[in-house]
Short mmCIF file of C-alpha atoms and ligand atoms in Angstrom, two decimals:
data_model
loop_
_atom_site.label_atom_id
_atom_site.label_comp_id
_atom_site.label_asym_id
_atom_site.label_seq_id
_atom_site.Cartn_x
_atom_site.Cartn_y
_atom_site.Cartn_z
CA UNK M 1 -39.47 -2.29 24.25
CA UNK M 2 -39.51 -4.74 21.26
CA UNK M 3 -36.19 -5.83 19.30
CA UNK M 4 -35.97 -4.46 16.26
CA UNK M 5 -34.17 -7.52 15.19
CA UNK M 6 -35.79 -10.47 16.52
CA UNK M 7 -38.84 -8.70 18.13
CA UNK M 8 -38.56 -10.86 21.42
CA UNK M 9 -39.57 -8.74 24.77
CA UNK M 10 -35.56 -9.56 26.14
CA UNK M 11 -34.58 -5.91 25.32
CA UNK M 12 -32.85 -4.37 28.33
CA UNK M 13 -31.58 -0.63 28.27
CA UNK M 14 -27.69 -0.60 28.90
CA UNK M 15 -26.83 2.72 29.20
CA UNK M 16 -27.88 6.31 28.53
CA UNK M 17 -24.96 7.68 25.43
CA UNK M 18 -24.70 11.00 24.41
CA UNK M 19 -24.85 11.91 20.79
CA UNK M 20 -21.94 13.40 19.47
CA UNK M 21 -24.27 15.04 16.71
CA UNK M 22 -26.84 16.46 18.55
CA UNK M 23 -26.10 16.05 22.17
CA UNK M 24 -28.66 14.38 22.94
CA UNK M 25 -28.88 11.48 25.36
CA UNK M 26 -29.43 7.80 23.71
CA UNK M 27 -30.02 4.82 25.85
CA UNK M 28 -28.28 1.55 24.26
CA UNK M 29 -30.38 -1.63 24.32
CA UNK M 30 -29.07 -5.19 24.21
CA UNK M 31 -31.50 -7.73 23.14
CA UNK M 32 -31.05 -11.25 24.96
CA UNK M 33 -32.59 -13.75 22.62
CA UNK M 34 -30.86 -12.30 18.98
CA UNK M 35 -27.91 -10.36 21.20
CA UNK M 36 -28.19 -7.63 19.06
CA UNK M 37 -28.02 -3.70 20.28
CA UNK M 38 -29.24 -1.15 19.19
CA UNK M 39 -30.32 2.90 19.59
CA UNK M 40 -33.92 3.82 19.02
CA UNK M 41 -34.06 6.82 16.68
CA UNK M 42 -37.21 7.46 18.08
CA UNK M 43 -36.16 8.52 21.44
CA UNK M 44 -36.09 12.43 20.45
CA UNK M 45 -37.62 13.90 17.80
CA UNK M 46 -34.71 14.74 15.58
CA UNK M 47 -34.42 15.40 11.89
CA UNK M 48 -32.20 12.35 10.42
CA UNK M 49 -31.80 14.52 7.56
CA UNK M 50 -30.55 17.58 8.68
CA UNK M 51 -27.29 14.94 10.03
CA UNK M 52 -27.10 13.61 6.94
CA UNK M 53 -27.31 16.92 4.97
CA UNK M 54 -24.17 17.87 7.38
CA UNK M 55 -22.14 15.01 6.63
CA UNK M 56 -22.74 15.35 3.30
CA UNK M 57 -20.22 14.35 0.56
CA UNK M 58 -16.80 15.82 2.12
CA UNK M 59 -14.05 15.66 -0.86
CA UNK M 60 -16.89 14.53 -3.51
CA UNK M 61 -16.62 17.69 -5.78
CA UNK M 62 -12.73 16.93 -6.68
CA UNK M 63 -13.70 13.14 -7.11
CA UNK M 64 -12.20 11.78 -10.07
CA UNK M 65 -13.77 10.37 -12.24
CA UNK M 66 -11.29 8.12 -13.84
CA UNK M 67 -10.50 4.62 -12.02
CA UNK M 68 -7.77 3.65 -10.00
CA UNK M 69 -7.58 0.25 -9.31
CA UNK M 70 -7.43 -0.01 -4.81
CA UNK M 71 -6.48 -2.74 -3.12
CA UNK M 72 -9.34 -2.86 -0.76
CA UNK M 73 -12.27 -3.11 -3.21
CA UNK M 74 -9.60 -5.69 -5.15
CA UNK M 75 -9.67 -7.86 -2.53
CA UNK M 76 -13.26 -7.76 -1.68
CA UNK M 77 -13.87 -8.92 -5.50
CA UNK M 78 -11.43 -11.28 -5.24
CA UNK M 79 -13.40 -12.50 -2.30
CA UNK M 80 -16.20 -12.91 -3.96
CA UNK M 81 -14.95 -14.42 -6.92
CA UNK M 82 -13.59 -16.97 -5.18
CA UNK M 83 -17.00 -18.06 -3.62
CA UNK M 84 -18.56 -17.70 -7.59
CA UNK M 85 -16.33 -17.72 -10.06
CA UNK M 86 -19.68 -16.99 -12.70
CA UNK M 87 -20.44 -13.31 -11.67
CA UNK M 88 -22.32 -11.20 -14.61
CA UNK M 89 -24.38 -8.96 -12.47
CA UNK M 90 -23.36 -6.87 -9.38
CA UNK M 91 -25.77 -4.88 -7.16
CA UNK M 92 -24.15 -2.43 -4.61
CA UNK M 93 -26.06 -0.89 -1.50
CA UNK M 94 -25.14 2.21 -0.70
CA UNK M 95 -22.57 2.27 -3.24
CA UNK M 96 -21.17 5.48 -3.07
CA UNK M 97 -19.27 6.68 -6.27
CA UNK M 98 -19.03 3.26 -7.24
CA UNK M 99 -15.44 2.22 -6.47
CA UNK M 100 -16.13 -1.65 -5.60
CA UNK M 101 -18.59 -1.89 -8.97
CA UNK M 102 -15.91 -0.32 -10.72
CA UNK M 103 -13.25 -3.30 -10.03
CA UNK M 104 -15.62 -5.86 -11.96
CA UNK M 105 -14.52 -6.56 -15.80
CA UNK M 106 -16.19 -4.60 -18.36
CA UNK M 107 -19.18 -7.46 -18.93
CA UNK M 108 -20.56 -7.54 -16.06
CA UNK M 109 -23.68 -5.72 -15.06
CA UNK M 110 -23.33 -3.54 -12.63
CA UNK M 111 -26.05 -1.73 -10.74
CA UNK M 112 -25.58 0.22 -7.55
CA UNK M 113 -28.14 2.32 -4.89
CA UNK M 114 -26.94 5.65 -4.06
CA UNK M 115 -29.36 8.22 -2.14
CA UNK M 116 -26.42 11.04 -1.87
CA UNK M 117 -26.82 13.15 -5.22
CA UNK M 118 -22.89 14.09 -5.14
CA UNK M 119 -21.83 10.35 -5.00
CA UNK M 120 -24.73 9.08 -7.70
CA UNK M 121 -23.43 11.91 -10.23
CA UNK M 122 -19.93 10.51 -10.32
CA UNK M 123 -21.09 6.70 -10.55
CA UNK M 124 -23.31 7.67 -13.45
CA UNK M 125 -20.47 9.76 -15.36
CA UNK M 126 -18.58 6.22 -14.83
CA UNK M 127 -20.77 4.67 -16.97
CA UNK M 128 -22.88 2.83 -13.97
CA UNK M 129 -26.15 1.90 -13.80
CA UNK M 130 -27.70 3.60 -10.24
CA UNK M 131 -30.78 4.04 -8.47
CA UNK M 132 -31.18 7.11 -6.49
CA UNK M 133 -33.93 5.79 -4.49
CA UNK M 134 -34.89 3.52 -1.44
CA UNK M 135 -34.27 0.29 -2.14
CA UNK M 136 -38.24 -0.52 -0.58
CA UNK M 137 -39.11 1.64 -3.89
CA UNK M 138 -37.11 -0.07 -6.29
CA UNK M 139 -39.10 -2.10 -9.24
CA UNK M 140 -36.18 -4.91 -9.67
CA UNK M 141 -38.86 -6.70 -12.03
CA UNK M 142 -37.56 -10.09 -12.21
CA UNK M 143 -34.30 -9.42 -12.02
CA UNK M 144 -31.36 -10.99 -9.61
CA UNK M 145 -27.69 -10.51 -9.28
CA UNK M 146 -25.19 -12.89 -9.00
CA UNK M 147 -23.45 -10.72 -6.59
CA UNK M 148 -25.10 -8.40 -3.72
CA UNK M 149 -23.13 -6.32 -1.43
CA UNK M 150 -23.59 -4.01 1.30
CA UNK M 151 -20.92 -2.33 3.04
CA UNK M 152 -21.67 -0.21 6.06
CA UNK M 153 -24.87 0.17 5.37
CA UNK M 154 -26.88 -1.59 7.68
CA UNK M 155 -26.26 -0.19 11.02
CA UNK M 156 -27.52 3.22 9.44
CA UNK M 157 -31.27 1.35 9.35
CA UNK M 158 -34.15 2.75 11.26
CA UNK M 159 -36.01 -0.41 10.38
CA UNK M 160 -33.35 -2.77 9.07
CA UNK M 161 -35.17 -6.18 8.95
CA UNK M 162 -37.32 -5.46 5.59
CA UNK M 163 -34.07 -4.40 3.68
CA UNK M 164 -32.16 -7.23 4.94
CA UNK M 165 -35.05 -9.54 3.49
CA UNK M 166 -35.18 -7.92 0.50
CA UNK M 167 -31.32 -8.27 -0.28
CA UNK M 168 -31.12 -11.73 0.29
CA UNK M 169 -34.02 -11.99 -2.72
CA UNK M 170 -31.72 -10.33 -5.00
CA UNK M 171 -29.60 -13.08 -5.14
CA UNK M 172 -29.52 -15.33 -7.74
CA UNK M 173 -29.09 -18.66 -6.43
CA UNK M 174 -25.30 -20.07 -5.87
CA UNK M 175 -24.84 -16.15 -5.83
CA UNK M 176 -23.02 -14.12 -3.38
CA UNK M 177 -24.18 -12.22 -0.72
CA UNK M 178 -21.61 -9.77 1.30
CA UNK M 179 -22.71 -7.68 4.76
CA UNK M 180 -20.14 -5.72 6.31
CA UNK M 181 -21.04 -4.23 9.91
CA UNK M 182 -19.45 -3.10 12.91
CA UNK M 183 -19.34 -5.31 15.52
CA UNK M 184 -19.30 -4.17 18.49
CA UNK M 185 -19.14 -8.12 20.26
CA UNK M 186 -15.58 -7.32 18.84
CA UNK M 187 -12.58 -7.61 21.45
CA UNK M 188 -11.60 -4.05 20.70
CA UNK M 189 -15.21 -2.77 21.08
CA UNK M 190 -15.75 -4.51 24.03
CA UNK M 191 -12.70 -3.33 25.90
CA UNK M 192 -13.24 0.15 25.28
CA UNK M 193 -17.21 -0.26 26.28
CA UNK M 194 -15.80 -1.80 29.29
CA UNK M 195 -13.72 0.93 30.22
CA UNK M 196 -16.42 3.66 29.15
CA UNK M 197 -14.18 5.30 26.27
CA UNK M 198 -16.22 5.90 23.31
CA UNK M 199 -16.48 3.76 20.30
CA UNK M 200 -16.15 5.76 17.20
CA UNK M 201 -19.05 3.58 15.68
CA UNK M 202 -21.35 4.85 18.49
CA UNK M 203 -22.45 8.09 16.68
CA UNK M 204 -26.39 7.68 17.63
CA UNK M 205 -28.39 8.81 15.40
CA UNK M 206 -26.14 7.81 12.69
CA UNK M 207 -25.28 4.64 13.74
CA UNK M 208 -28.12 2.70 15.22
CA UNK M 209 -27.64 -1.39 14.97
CA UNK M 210 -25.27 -3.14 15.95
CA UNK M 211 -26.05 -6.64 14.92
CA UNK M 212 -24.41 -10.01 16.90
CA UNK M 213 -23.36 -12.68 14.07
CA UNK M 214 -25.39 -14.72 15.64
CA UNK M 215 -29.06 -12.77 14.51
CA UNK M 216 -27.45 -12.58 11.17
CA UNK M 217 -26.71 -16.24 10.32
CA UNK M 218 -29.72 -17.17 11.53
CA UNK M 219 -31.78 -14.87 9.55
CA UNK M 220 -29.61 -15.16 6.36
CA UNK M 221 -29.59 -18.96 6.40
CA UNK M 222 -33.10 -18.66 6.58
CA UNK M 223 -33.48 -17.66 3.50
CA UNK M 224 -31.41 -20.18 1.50
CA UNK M 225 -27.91 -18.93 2.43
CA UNK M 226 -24.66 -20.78 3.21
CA UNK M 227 -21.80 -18.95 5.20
CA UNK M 228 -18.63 -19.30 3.25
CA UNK M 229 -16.26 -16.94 4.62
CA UNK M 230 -16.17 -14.25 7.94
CA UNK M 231 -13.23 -11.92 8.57
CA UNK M 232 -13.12 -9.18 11.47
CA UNK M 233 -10.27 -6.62 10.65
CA UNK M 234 -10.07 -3.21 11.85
CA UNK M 235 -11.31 -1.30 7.98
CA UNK M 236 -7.83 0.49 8.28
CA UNK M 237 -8.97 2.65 11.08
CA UNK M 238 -7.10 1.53 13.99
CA UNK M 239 -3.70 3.56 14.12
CA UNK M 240 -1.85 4.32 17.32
CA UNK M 241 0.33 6.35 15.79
CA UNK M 242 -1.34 8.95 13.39
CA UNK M 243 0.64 11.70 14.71
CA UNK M 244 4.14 9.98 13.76
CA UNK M 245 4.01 10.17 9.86
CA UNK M 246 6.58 7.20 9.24
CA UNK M 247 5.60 4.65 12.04
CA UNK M 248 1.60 6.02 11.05
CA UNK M 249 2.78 4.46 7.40
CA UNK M 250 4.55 1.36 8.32
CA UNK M 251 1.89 0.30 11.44
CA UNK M 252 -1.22 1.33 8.09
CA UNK M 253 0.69 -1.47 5.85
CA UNK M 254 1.24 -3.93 8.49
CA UNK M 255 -2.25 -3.56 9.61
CA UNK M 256 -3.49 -4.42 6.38
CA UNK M 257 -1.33 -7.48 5.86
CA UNK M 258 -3.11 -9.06 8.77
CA UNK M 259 -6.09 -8.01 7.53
CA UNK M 260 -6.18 -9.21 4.06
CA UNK M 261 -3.66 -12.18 4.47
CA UNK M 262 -3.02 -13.64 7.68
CA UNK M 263 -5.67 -15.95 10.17
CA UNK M 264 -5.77 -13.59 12.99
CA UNK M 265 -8.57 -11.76 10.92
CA UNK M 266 -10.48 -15.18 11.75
CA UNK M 267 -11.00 -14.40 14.99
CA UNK M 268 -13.06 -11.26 16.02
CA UNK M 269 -10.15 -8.58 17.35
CA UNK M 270 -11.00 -5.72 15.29
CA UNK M 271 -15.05 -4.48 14.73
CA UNK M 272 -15.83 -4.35 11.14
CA UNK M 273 -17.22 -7.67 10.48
CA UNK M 274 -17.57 -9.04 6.96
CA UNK M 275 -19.59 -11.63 6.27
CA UNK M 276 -20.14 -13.69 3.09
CA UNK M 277 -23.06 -15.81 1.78
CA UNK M 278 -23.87 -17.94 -0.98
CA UNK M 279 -27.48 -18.77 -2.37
CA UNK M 280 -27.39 -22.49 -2.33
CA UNK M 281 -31.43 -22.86 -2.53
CA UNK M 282 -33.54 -20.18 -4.02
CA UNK M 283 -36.62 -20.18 -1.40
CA UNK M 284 -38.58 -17.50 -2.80
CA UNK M 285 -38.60 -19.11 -6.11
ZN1 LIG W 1 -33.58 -9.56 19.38
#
C-alpha cells in the first residue's frame, strides 16, 4: 500500500474499524515518513453517495435566509484579517450556506463551492456567488483570492493531494490560506485511540484522512506559504455534561473562551486543528 499523502511504501495497517455507516470493517493505516492516516475507500465497494444522500442537509429547509452575525465565523475572519488586513476576494470550500462568506463587508468578493443542492440554494438567495461543482472542474480563469478557506473539508477526500495543490494556487500572493482538520495526533484523540473508545471523527467512509501537521507544512510551504498562526480547540464539541442543561451551558461558554482567547489552544489538546497560511512568494506565477 502507497500513502495517499506522501506516496512513500512506510504505510502500515493499524487496525481493522468498523463503519458506523455501513458496518463494514475498515483497516486504519499510518504512514511513517508523512505520519499521516488514513482509510482506503476502496476497501469495499460501497456507494459514497448513497452516505452522503443520507446525511443530507438535516435542518436546511427552515434555514434562514437572513444573517446573523456568530461568533465563530467572527472570529475566524478576524483571524484572517489580522494575517491580511487587504482582503477583497474570499473563496470558501465546501461552504455550506455560506455563513463564514457572509461575515465579510459588503465589497468584498465572495465566492464559495457547494456540491449539496439544499445548502447552494440558500447561499445563492444570499446574494453569493457559488459553484455547484468539483473544484477539479472549476474554470477559475485567471482569477485568485486574497483569502481561501477550507473547513472540514479535507478529511472527506478520496484523493486529497490534487485539491490541496490546487487551493494553495488560488491564493493571491501575501493572501491567506486557512485548513481546518481533525487531528487525530491530538491528546484527546490519542487517549481515546489508546483506550479503544471510538473517535467521533472515525466515521469511515465519511471521514477518510487524517493528516499529521507535519505532511501539511511541508507540502503547503512548498508552494510559497508561510505558517502564521495554528490553534487546536475542541470545534465546541467536547461537553461532559450535555445531559445537565445549566452546567451543559456554562462548561459550552467556558470551552469557548479557551478556545478563542486563551494559549492553551496553542498546544494540541483538543482535535480540530486550524491552520493558517500566507502566500509570501507566488511560485506558480
Ligand atoms: Zn505518507
Amino acid at each position: 500500500m502507497q500513502c495517499k499523502f506522501c506516496k512513500a511504501n512506510d504505510v502500515a495497517p493499524l487496525k481493522k474499524m468498523r463503519s458506523i455507516y455501513n458496518s463494514l470493517d475498515y483497516t486504519l493505516y499510518f504512514c511513517d515518513s508523512c505520519k499521516c492516516y488514513f482509510f482506503d475507500i476502496n476497501e469495499h465497494d460501497y456507494d459514497l453517495q448513497l452516505l452522503y444522500d443520507s446525511l443530507g442537509d438535516k435542518n436546511i429547509s427552515s434555514y434562514d435566509v437572513t444573517f446573523k452575525k456568530d461568533r465563530y465565523w467572527d472570529n475566524e475572519k478576524r483571524i484572517i484579517y489580522s494575517i491580511q488586513p487587504n482582503i477583497n476576494s474570499v473563496l470558501d470550500l465546501g461552504c455550506r450556506t455560506g455563513d463564514l462568506l457572509m461575515h465579510f463587508d459588503a465589497d468584498v468578493e465572495k465566492y464559495g463551492i457547494e456540491l449539496s443542492k439544499s445548502s447552494a440554494e440558500v447561499a445563492i438567495k444570499r446574494g453569493l456567488n457559488i459553484y455547484e461543482e468539483f473544484i477539479e472542474n472549476i474554470d477559475f480563469k485567471d482569477k485568485k483570492f486574497d483569502a481561501v478557506t477550507c473547513y472540514a473539508i479535507l478529511e472527506h477526500l478520496k484523493d486529497p493531494v490534487p485539491i490541496l495543490d490546487r487551493l494553495t494556487q488560488l491564493v493571491e500572493e501575501n493572501g491567506v490560506l486557512v485548513v481546518m482538520v481533525p487531528y487525530l495526533h491530538s491528546l484527546k484523540a490519542q487517549l481515546l485511540y489508546k483506550i479503544n473508545f471510538r473517535w467521533h471523527m472515525f466515521s469511515q467512509p465519511e471521514h477518510l484522512n487524517f493528516y499529521s501537521k507535519l505532511f501539511l507544512d511541508k507540502f503547503i510551504s512548498e508552494k510559497g506559504f508561510v505558517l502564521r498562526k495554528t490553534k487546536y480547540t475542541s470545534g465546541g464539541m467536547f461537553n461532559p455534561f450535555k445531559k445537565i442543561p445549566i452546567a451543559s451551558k456554562v462548561f459550552g461558554k467556558f470551552m469557548n473562551f479557551i478556545d478563542f482567547y486563551t494559549p492553551i489552544n496553542q498546544i494540541p489538546i483538543f482535535d480540530h486543528m486550524y491552520l493558517y497560511y500566507q502566500k509570501t512568494k507566488d511560485i506558480d506565477a
